Tab-separated table of C-alpha atoms in Angstrom:
chain	number	residue	atom	x	y	z
A	27	MET	CA	102.165	83.675	69.857
A	28	ASN	CA	104.710	81.309	71.468
A	29	LEU	CA	106.189	82.629	74.436
A	30	HIS	CA	109.013	80.218	74.593
A	31	ARG	CA	110.327	81.470	71.450
A	32	PHE	CA	111.817	84.334	73.404
A	33	ALA	CA	112.841	81.917	76.461
A	34	ASN	CA	115.903	81.369	74.783
A	35	PRO	CA	118.712	83.610	76.222
A	36	ALA	CA	121.115	83.179	73.040
A	37	ARG	CA	117.944	84.253	71.017
A	38	PHE	CA	117.391	87.104	73.345
A	39	LEU	CA	120.980	88.363	73.022
A	40	ARG	CA	120.670	88.181	69.113
A	41	ILE	CA	117.563	90.188	69.207
A	42	ALA	CA	119.215	92.653	71.886
A	43	ARG	CA	122.135	93.244	69.918
A	44	VAL	CA	119.565	95.312	67.283
A	45	VAL	CA	117.080	96.376	69.704
A	46	THR	CA	119.512	97.993	72.413
A	47	PRO	CA	121.247	100.373	70.168
A	48	LEU	CA	118.285	101.271	68.219
A	49	ALA	CA	116.395	102.078	71.329
A	50	GLY	CA	119.339	103.994	72.751
A	51	TRP	CA	119.612	106.106	69.721
A	52	ILE	CA	115.753	106.806	69.683
A	53	ALA	CA	115.961	107.837	73.296
A	54	VAL	CA	118.899	110.235	72.823
A	55	ALA	CA	116.984	111.823	69.465
A	56	THR	CA	113.650	112.223	71.060
A	57	LEU	CA	114.952	113.351	74.516
A	58	LEU	CA	117.070	116.047	72.725
A	59	ALA	CA	114.195	117.273	70.561
A	60	GLY	CA	111.744	117.056	73.181
A	61	ALA	CA	113.985	119.112	75.724
A	62	VAL	CA	114.393	121.800	73.085
A	63	PHE	CA	110.833	121.852	71.888
A	64	GLY	CA	109.446	121.718	75.629
A	65	LEU	CA	112.071	123.925	77.376
A	66	VAL	CA	112.797	126.524	74.670
A	67	LEU	CA	110.177	126.466	71.847
A	68	SER	CA	106.684	125.782	73.612
A	69	PRO	CA	104.875	128.642	74.906
A	70	PRO	CA	104.484	129.326	78.584
A	71	ASP	CA	101.208	128.424	80.257
A	72	TYR	CA	98.726	131.220	80.634
A	73	GLN	CA	98.280	130.539	84.356
A	74	GLN	CA	101.278	128.579	85.268
A	75	SER	CA	103.824	130.399	83.208
A	76	GLU	CA	107.300	128.787	83.119
A	77	THR	CA	106.477	126.211	85.748
A	78	VAL	CA	104.446	124.246	83.270
A	79	ARG	CA	107.708	123.024	81.895
A	80	ILE	CA	108.057	120.688	84.536
A	81	MET	CA	105.312	118.853	83.193
A	82	TYR	CA	107.721	117.567	80.394
A	83	VAL	CA	109.601	115.556	82.791
A	84	HIS	CA	106.963	114.860	85.274
A	85	VAL	CA	104.023	113.463	83.026
A	86	PRO	CA	106.586	110.860	81.236
A	87	SER	CA	108.112	109.653	84.536
A	88	ALA	CA	104.507	109.079	85.948
A	89	TRP	CA	103.579	107.179	82.690
A	90	LEU	CA	106.739	104.888	82.751
A	91	ALA	CA	106.395	104.492	86.577
A	92	LEU	CA	103.038	102.974	85.950
A	93	GLN	CA	103.733	101.130	82.555
A	94	SER	CA	106.926	99.733	84.081
A	95	TYR	CA	105.188	98.402	87.112
A	96	ILE	CA	102.317	96.824	84.539
A	97	ALA	CA	105.090	95.120	82.751
A	98	MET	CA	106.623	93.894	85.737
A	99	ALA	CA	103.611	92.153	86.773
A	100	LEU	CA	102.741	90.555	83.224
A	101	ALA	CA	106.249	89.525	83.328
A	102	ALA	CA	105.847	87.813	87.001
A	103	ALA	CA	102.764	86.330	85.864
A	104	VAL	CA	104.550	84.554	82.899
A	105	ALA	CA	107.203	83.707	85.036
A	106	LEU	CA	105.155	81.889	87.864
A	107	VAL	CA	102.872	80.260	85.119
A	108	TRP	CA	105.335	79.151	82.445
A	109	LYS	CA	108.554	79.088	84.225
A	110	HIS	CA	109.972	81.489	81.566
A	111	PRO	CA	113.760	81.972	82.542
A	112	LEU	CA	114.059	85.501	81.084
A	113	ALA	CA	110.730	86.893	82.537
A	114	ASP	CA	112.165	86.704	86.120
A	115	LEU	CA	115.229	88.365	85.147
A	116	PHE	CA	113.227	91.234	83.370
A	117	VAL	CA	111.079	91.799	86.598
A	118	LYS	CA	114.446	92.239	88.304
A	119	ALA	CA	116.062	94.313	85.667
A	120	ALA	CA	113.118	96.530	85.485
A	121	ALA	CA	112.403	97.181	89.238
A	122	PRO	CA	115.167	99.890	90.088
A	123	VAL	CA	114.223	101.574	86.677
A	124	GLY	CA	110.580	101.665	87.604
A	125	ALA	CA	111.473	102.988	91.037
A	126	GLY	CA	113.701	105.663	89.665
A	127	PHE	CA	110.834	107.014	87.459
A	128	THR	CA	108.560	106.976	90.424
A	129	LEU	CA	111.107	108.759	92.539
A	130	LEU	CA	111.626	111.152	89.839
A	131	CYS	CA	107.656	111.611	89.333
A	132	LEU	CA	107.299	112.444	92.968
A	133	ILE	CA	110.131	115.088	93.132
A	134	THR	CA	109.382	116.790	89.869
A	135	GLY	CA	105.703	116.913	91.234
A	136	SER	CA	107.066	118.433	94.501
A	137	PHE	CA	109.035	121.015	92.648
A	138	TRP	CA	105.730	121.906	90.420
A	139	GLY	CA	103.412	121.772	93.761
A	140	ARG	CA	105.567	124.539	95.672
A	141	PRO	CA	104.750	127.377	93.210
A	142	THR	CA	101.442	126.149	92.204
A	143	TRP	CA	99.628	124.773	95.097
A	144	GLY	CA	101.986	126.506	97.599
A	145	ALA	CA	103.151	123.216	99.383
A	146	TRP	CA	105.667	120.639	98.627
A	147	TRP	CA	103.471	117.757	99.297
A	148	VAL	CA	99.876	117.251	99.892
A	149	TRP	CA	97.903	114.027	101.247
A	150	ASP	CA	95.888	113.950	98.284
A	151	ALA	CA	94.835	110.407	96.687
A	152	ARG	CA	97.075	110.438	93.510
A	153	LEU	CA	100.100	111.604	95.654
A	154	THR	CA	99.582	109.084	98.171
A	155	SER	CA	98.956	106.000	95.903
A	156	MET	CA	102.066	107.095	93.966
A	157	LEU	CA	104.092	107.027	97.133
A	158	VAL	CA	102.655	103.438	97.922
A	159	LEU	CA	103.950	102.525	94.406
A	160	LEU	CA	107.354	103.668	95.357
A	161	PHE	CA	107.027	101.334	98.626
A	162	LEU	CA	106.248	98.415	96.168
A	163	TYR	CA	109.071	98.971	93.970
A	164	VAL	CA	111.437	99.150	96.967
A	165	GLY	CA	109.808	96.123	98.903
A	166	TYR	CA	110.264	94.122	95.769
A	167	MET	CA	113.963	94.816	95.484
A	168	ALA	CA	114.319	94.114	99.020
A	169	LEU	CA	112.459	90.866	98.947
A	170	ALA	CA	114.071	89.634	95.925
A	171	GLY	CA	117.617	90.221	97.440
A	172	ALA	CA	116.722	88.755	101.091
A	173	PHE	CA	117.260	85.012	100.063
A	174	ASP	CA	120.423	83.050	99.730
A	175	ASP	CA	118.710	81.065	96.840
A	176	GLU	CA	118.336	83.557	94.012
A	177	GLU	CA	115.419	81.585	92.213
A	178	ARG	CA	113.496	81.681	95.554
A	179	GLY	CA	114.024	85.501	95.646
A	180	HIS	CA	112.363	86.108	92.092
A	181	ARG	CA	109.471	83.617	92.840
A	182	ALA	CA	108.817	85.403	96.073
A	183	GLY	CA	109.215	88.725	94.172
A	184	ALA	CA	106.727	87.666	91.527
A	185	VAL	CA	104.129	87.055	93.878
A	186	LEU	CA	104.451	90.266	95.728
A	187	VAL	CA	104.636	92.254	92.354
A	188	LEU	CA	101.242	90.522	91.469
A	189	THR	CA	99.719	91.240	94.866
A	190	GLY	CA	100.824	94.872	94.540
A	191	ILE	CA	99.110	95.408	90.958
A	192	VAL	CA	95.809	96.577	93.128
A	193	ASP	CA	97.641	99.934	93.246
A	194	VAL	CA	97.720	100.694	89.756
A	195	PRO	CA	94.212	101.122	89.143
A	196	ILE	CA	93.987	103.163	92.310
A	197	VAL	CA	96.849	105.548	90.953
A	198	LYS	CA	94.948	105.553	87.415
A	199	PHE	CA	91.629	106.422	88.843
A	200	SER	CA	92.513	108.271	91.934
A	201	VAL	CA	91.996	111.694	90.402
A	202	GLU	CA	88.314	110.495	89.193
A	203	TRP	CA	87.197	108.494	92.256
A	204	TRP	CA	88.480	111.084	94.933
A	205	ASN	CA	88.041	114.838	94.568
A	206	THR	CA	91.702	115.371	94.583
A	207	LEU	CA	93.932	118.525	94.427
A	208	HIS	CA	96.084	116.836	91.613
A	209	GLN	CA	94.305	117.869	88.265
A	210	PRO	CA	92.321	114.873	86.381
A	211	THR	CA	93.963	113.337	83.374
A	212	SER	CA	94.049	115.910	80.133
A	213	VAL	CA	95.874	113.511	77.493
A	214	PHE	CA	94.288	110.396	77.222
A	215	ARG	CA	90.561	111.224	77.695
A	216	LEU	CA	87.210	110.587	76.113
A	217	GLY	CA	86.635	113.628	73.656
A	218	GLY	CA	90.399	114.067	73.065
A	219	PRO	CA	93.059	115.872	74.910
A	220	THR	CA	92.429	119.248	76.528
A	221	ILE	CA	95.932	120.241	76.036
A	222	ALA	CA	97.312	122.735	73.425
A	223	SER	CA	98.793	121.144	70.561
A	224	GLU	CA	102.131	123.287	70.885
A	225	MET	CA	102.611	121.763	74.589
A	226	LEU	CA	101.087	118.132	73.379
A	227	TRP	CA	103.960	117.626	70.760
A	228	PRO	CA	107.014	118.171	72.939
A	229	LEU	CA	105.046	115.994	75.729
A	230	GLY	CA	104.627	113.184	73.126
A	231	LEU	CA	108.398	113.378	72.206
A	232	MET	CA	109.570	112.893	75.765
A	233	VAL	CA	106.992	110.115	76.688
A	234	VAL	CA	108.587	108.359	73.158
A	235	GLY	CA	112.016	109.332	74.705
A	236	PHE	CA	111.277	107.989	78.333
A	237	THR	CA	109.947	104.928	76.815
A	238	ALA	CA	112.900	104.151	74.393
A	239	PHE	CA	115.231	104.931	77.432
A	240	PHE	CA	113.500	102.426	79.709
A	241	VAL	CA	113.672	99.547	76.787
A	242	TRP	CA	117.267	100.592	76.251
A	243	ILE	CA	118.448	100.364	79.744
A	244	VAL	CA	116.383	97.060	80.740
A	245	CYS	CA	118.038	95.584	77.580
A	246	VAL	CA	121.577	96.661	78.724
A	247	ARG	CA	120.754	95.276	82.401
A	248	LEU	CA	119.448	91.766	80.951
A	249	GLU	CA	122.318	91.521	78.717
A	250	THR	CA	124.772	92.087	81.487
A	251	GLU	CA	122.835	89.866	83.772
A	252	LEU	CA	123.000	87.003	81.206
A	253	LEU	CA	126.829	87.638	80.685
A	254	HIS	CA	127.341	87.682	84.281
A	255	ARG	CA	125.556	84.126	84.476
A	256	LYS	CA	127.891	82.778	81.655
A	257	ILE	CA	131.104	83.839	83.303
A	258	ARG	CA	129.961	82.443	86.636
A	259	ALA	CA	128.996	78.935	84.969
A	260	ARG	CA	132.305	78.955	83.139
A	261	LEU	CA	134.103	79.751	86.426
A	262	GLU	CA	132.476	77.022	88.061
A	263	ASN	CA	133.070	74.382	85.608
A	264	THR	CA	136.699	74.978	85.226
A	265	PRO	CA	138.745	72.627	87.324
A	266	ALA	CA	140.822	74.379	90.094
B	24	MET	CA	86.808	68.893	108.881
B	25	ASN	CA	90.638	69.190	108.074
B	26	PHE	CA	89.832	72.996	108.264
B	27	ILE	CA	88.348	72.745	111.773
B	28	ALA	CA	91.194	70.403	112.963
B	29	LEU	CA	93.810	72.709	111.867
B	30	VAL	CA	92.276	75.730	113.296
B	31	ARG	CA	91.745	73.959	116.787
B	32	ARG	CA	95.456	72.736	116.317
B	33	ASP	CA	96.748	76.203	116.192
B	34	LEU	CA	94.498	77.871	118.724
B	35	ARG	CA	95.562	74.950	121.134
B	36	LEU	CA	99.370	75.697	120.380
B	37	ALA	CA	98.545	79.490	121.053
B	38	LEU	CA	96.826	78.803	124.341
B	39	ARG	CA	99.478	76.397	125.616
B	40	GLN	CA	102.212	78.972	124.957
B	41	GLY	CA	100.023	81.327	126.676
B	42	THR	CA	102.006	84.562	126.359
B	43	ASP	CA	102.129	84.406	122.489
B	44	ALA	CA	98.418	85.547	122.100
B	45	PHE	CA	98.619	88.408	124.620
B	46	VAL	CA	101.617	89.985	123.704
B	47	SER	CA	99.868	91.541	120.495
B	48	LEU	CA	97.061	92.713	122.359
B	49	LEU	CA	99.577	94.090	125.267
B	50	PHE	CA	101.432	95.917	122.381
B	51	PHE	CA	98.055	97.435	121.090
B	52	VAL	CA	97.312	98.710	124.541
B	53	LEU	CA	100.597	100.021	125.485
B	54	VAL	CA	100.795	101.801	122.109
B	55	LEU	CA	97.696	103.735	122.847
B	56	VAL	CA	98.529	104.541	126.464
B	57	LEU	CA	101.499	106.177	125.207
B	58	VAL	CA	99.416	108.575	123.141
B	59	PRO	CA	98.044	110.871	125.730
B	60	LEU	CA	101.475	110.849	127.471
B	61	ALA	CA	103.124	112.039	124.315
B	62	ILE	CA	100.813	114.794	123.001
B	63	GLY	CA	98.547	115.771	126.137
B	64	PRO	CA	95.400	114.703	127.758
B	65	GLU	CA	92.990	117.317	126.345
B	66	PRO	CA	89.698	115.309	125.715
B	67	GLN	CA	89.384	117.339	122.470
B	68	LEU	CA	92.702	116.698	120.828
B	69	LEU	CA	92.457	112.887	121.893
B	70	ALA	CA	88.905	112.445	120.544
B	71	ARG	CA	90.170	113.883	117.250
B	72	VAL	CA	93.082	111.565	116.812
B	73	ALA	CA	91.491	108.349	118.451
B	74	PRO	CA	90.406	106.899	115.211
B	75	GLY	CA	93.458	107.076	113.098
B	76	LEU	CA	95.708	106.242	116.284
B	77	ILE	CA	93.683	103.150	117.091
B	78	TRP	CA	93.811	101.817	113.810
B	79	ILE	CA	97.496	102.438	113.509
B	80	ALA	CA	97.986	100.499	116.860
B	81	ALA	CA	95.834	97.813	115.340
B	82	LEU	CA	97.931	97.478	112.408
B	83	LEU	CA	101.301	97.237	114.085
B	84	SER	CA	99.993	94.758	116.612
B	85	VAL	CA	98.626	92.440	113.734
B	86	LEU	CA	102.139	93.035	112.129
B	87	LEU	CA	104.001	91.957	115.265
B	88	SER	CA	102.206	88.470	115.006
B	89	LEU	CA	102.531	87.967	111.547
B	90	GLU	CA	106.477	86.768	111.786
B	91	ARG	CA	105.343	83.538	113.680
B	92	MET	CA	102.685	82.517	111.348
B	93	PHE	CA	104.521	80.181	109.247
B	94	GLN	CA	108.252	80.677	110.094
B	95	SER	CA	108.436	78.543	113.514
B	96	GLU	CA	106.685	75.689	111.746
B	97	TYR	CA	108.735	76.018	108.662
B	98	GLU	CA	111.797	75.576	110.945
B	99	ASP	CA	110.633	72.710	113.123
B	100	GLY	CA	109.578	70.904	109.845
B	101	SER	CA	105.689	70.673	110.484
B	102	LEU	CA	105.086	72.771	107.403
B	103	ASP	CA	106.639	70.022	105.412
B	104	GLN	CA	104.208	67.296	106.988
B	105	LEU	CA	101.243	69.606	106.306
B	106	ALA	CA	102.478	69.955	102.665
B	107	LEU	CA	102.767	66.062	102.362
B	108	SER	CA	99.094	65.579	104.134
B	109	GLY	CA	97.214	66.254	100.876
B	110	ILE	CA	95.393	69.041	102.196
B	111	PRO	CA	95.101	71.893	99.508
B	112	PHE	CA	97.666	74.444	100.572
B	113	ALA	CA	95.134	77.436	100.449
B	114	LEU	CA	92.905	75.604	102.994
B	115	ILE	CA	95.774	75.219	105.318
B	116	VAL	CA	96.670	79.062	104.940
B	117	ALA	CA	93.011	79.935	105.486
B	118	ALA	CA	93.125	77.815	108.707
B	119	LYS	CA	96.207	79.462	109.966
B	120	VAL	CA	94.654	82.851	109.055
B	121	THR	CA	91.477	82.090	111.045
B	122	ALA	CA	93.429	80.907	114.035
B	123	GLN	CA	95.811	83.971	113.830
B	124	TRP	CA	92.662	86.346	113.583
B	125	LEU	CA	90.885	84.541	116.631
B	126	THR	CA	94.298	85.147	118.708
B	127	THR	CA	95.227	88.482	117.527
B	128	GLY	CA	92.247	90.113	115.928
B	129	LEU	CA	89.432	89.098	118.057
B	130	PRO	CA	91.078	90.566	121.352
B	131	LEU	CA	91.537	94.018	119.799
B	132	LEU	CA	87.565	93.954	119.198
B	133	LEU	CA	87.495	93.626	122.963
B	134	ALA	CA	89.995	96.176	123.869
B	135	GLY	CA	89.153	98.707	121.328
B	136	PRO	CA	86.338	100.065	122.819
B	137	ILE	CA	87.801	100.495	126.351
B	138	LEU	CA	90.778	102.260	124.993
B	139	ALA	CA	88.549	104.329	122.787
B	140	ALA	CA	86.546	105.536	125.689
B	141	MET	CA	89.854	106.306	127.337
B	142	LEU	CA	90.856	108.376	124.576
B	143	ALA	CA	87.473	110.369	124.757
B	144	LEU	CA	86.077	109.052	121.408
B	145	PRO	CA	82.306	110.024	121.387
B	146	ASN	CA	80.074	107.263	122.420
B	147	ASP	CA	78.185	107.497	119.097
B	148	ALA	CA	81.499	106.330	117.131
B	149	GLN	CA	81.840	103.172	119.181
B	150	ALA	CA	79.441	101.101	117.358
B	151	VAL	CA	81.529	102.002	114.280
B	152	LEU	CA	84.667	101.435	115.775
B	153	LEU	CA	83.610	97.791	116.727
B	154	LEU	CA	82.295	97.254	113.054
B	155	SER	CA	85.255	98.749	111.554
B	156	LEU	CA	87.642	96.472	113.692
B	157	LEU	CA	85.384	93.490	112.872
B	158	LEU	CA	85.468	94.051	109.059
B	159	GLY	CA	89.199	95.427	109.061
B	160	THR	CA	91.122	93.108	111.195
B	161	PRO	CA	90.497	89.883	108.993
B	162	THR	CA	91.599	91.632	106.115
B	163	LEU	CA	95.085	92.514	107.829
B	164	SER	CA	95.334	88.922	108.945
B	165	LEU	CA	94.373	87.579	105.147
B	166	VAL	CA	96.998	90.305	103.396
B	167	GLY	CA	99.362	89.735	106.190
B	168	ALA	CA	99.475	85.976	105.528
B	169	ILE	CA	100.728	86.439	101.878
B	170	GLY	CA	103.634	88.765	103.560
B	171	ALA	CA	104.410	86.116	106.116
B	172	ALA	CA	104.638	83.410	103.566
B	173	LEU	CA	106.743	85.484	101.355
B	174	VAL	CA	109.423	86.064	103.943
B	175	VAL	CA	109.725	82.504	105.142
B	176	GLY	CA	113.367	81.605	105.078
B	177	ALA	CA	114.434	85.104	104.313
B	178	ARG	CA	117.512	87.001	106.111
B	179	ARG	CA	115.993	89.898	108.352
B	180	GLY	CA	112.441	88.555	107.648
B	181	GLY	CA	110.813	90.755	110.484
B	182	VAL	CA	111.672	94.161	109.099
B	183	LEU	CA	111.270	92.961	105.588
B	184	LEU	CA	107.572	91.799	106.596
B	185	ALA	CA	106.927	95.347	107.680
B	186	LEU	CA	108.325	96.854	104.254
B	187	LEU	CA	106.058	94.576	102.361
B	188	VAL	CA	102.647	94.373	104.420
B	189	LEU	CA	102.438	98.045	105.596
B	190	PRO	CA	101.958	99.533	102.159
B	191	LEU	CA	99.208	96.969	101.379
B	192	TYR	CA	97.576	97.983	104.609
B	193	VAL	CA	97.052	101.537	103.290
B	194	PRO	CA	93.301	100.937	102.036
B	195	VAL	CA	91.994	99.186	105.285
B	196	LEU	CA	93.619	101.954	107.218
B	197	ILE	CA	92.051	104.741	105.246
B	198	PHE	CA	88.507	103.412	105.126
B	199	ALA	CA	88.601	102.266	108.683
B	200	ALA	CA	89.989	105.404	110.318
B	201	GLY	CA	87.526	107.195	107.893
B	202	ALA	CA	84.239	105.522	108.871
B	203	ILE	CA	85.078	106.021	112.691
B	204	ASP	CA	86.019	109.844	111.994
B	205	ALA	CA	82.835	110.218	109.842
B	206	ALA	CA	80.663	108.429	112.706
B	207	ALA	CA	82.235	110.827	115.283
B	208	ALA	CA	81.321	114.018	113.241
B	209	GLY	CA	77.815	112.707	113.059
B	210	LEU	CA	78.092	111.825	109.276
B	211	PRO	CA	76.955	108.552	107.830
B	212	ALA	CA	79.809	106.008	108.160
B	213	ARG	CA	78.264	103.422	105.790
B	214	PRO	CA	80.099	104.177	102.665
B	215	HIS	CA	83.385	103.652	104.355
B	216	LEU	CA	82.183	100.361	105.807
B	217	LEU	CA	81.109	99.296	102.679
B	218	LEU	CA	84.197	99.715	101.045
B	219	LEU	CA	86.072	97.996	104.026
B	220	ALA	CA	83.748	95.164	103.496
B	221	GLY	CA	84.665	95.084	99.886
B	222	CYS	CA	88.572	94.876	100.566
B	223	LEU	CA	87.463	91.856	102.798
B	224	ALA	CA	85.449	90.556	100.100
B	225	VAL	CA	88.332	90.625	97.737
B	226	SER	CA	91.102	89.358	100.190
B	227	LEU	CA	89.107	86.601	101.498
B	228	PRO	CA	89.342	84.303	98.336
B	229	LEU	CA	92.416	85.693	96.760
B	230	ALA	CA	94.944	86.178	99.573
B	231	PRO	CA	95.074	82.328	100.667
B	232	LEU	CA	95.766	81.548	96.951
B	233	ALA	CA	98.410	83.948	96.697
B	234	ALA	CA	100.073	82.963	100.252
B	235	ALA	CA	99.691	79.300	99.325
B	236	ALA	CA	101.669	79.926	95.981
B	237	ALA	CA	104.246	81.918	98.221
B	238	LEU	CA	104.527	79.005	100.780
B	239	LYS	CA	104.827	76.390	98.157
B	240	ASP	CA	107.948	78.217	96.624
B	241	ALA	CA	109.399	78.336	100.301
B	242	LEU	CA	109.061	74.456	100.854
B	243	ARG	CA	110.789	73.464	97.665
């Protein structure tokens, strides 16, 4: 695949005109359906009773928190190697969204941990590595905005995002490498999921919904940024 | 040869300026002196918290010296001259890291055991403390070099540097303090030390490359 086919902002805007509303409506439909199935129709857990419903927000946001970091790291590599103009903008557009998902994951996890573990927070490997991920997002945003030259901010940020990628496998495998209070993975595992299908379906819907929401909001942010640049370029070229 | 010349130049600069090299060490000592004053002088309590606190103090004192690593040479233009010299950028970074470690990491190795004894750390854990400092502080300097290179020319670089580098220091802190804790409790410290050595083995070749990439951008 030739990456430079997508480097043209005009072509991106043409594609985005289709993708953005599509992703937006998929997000609305699946999030509504997932919420109804997850919060009302799915059964309470035999051990955790109603608190299990927090999972329908917690797991998708954790998944998206990691996915958006991986996507940012790939885009950062593309931006550094091929000087792809849209890749830098993607990293910048996705960072606050990923940070939001990470925060949502930590907060919902905390609400779940209070009744289940009896503590708002435990210093377990999964929770700690997720907190580090939040700091990486925040650090990227602070660094990218710390330079007068915008390009320099993008490139410095890209190097930081690539360095921080070491945290992603630590988050992913923390529940296997250490004896954590956080339970091990129960959906994507060898030998199939260990979660009841009445709960797996709403969870799947929510994951699709969260992903579609991510695509939608990143596309909107990218379009806005490109239009912003167009306006600025036009203003600079207009004789006073 | 270039490498040794660069290290010698940086060391000479550090020694001529005198105070610079000792500020980090003094900071390390002062932070640890504050501990018994803040939490009380009971030896059992101090011995329990000593491994973690020694490492937090080490982290902060290395962090303190990072901002100067490239910033002053960037401002006076000597970094531009080094860039024009044709020496590979990663090698320049490696030389700077070596000099930085010799002036800030190595003194911690000398002061660490004395302060550990003052904090009532058991004698059996002293050797492990030294080993953890020997394996851990170079990683701090290496990873810190990436952060230092990234914030060259940034607004409020110092605060930003802490925000970028401290999360990346987490693994070193965990394994190093874990090793001393294990030794103090009479358990084998070897697994922790091996993981610490692993961190060093990964950052030794990769960190100079990442820092060089960041520095190149700063000079454009």
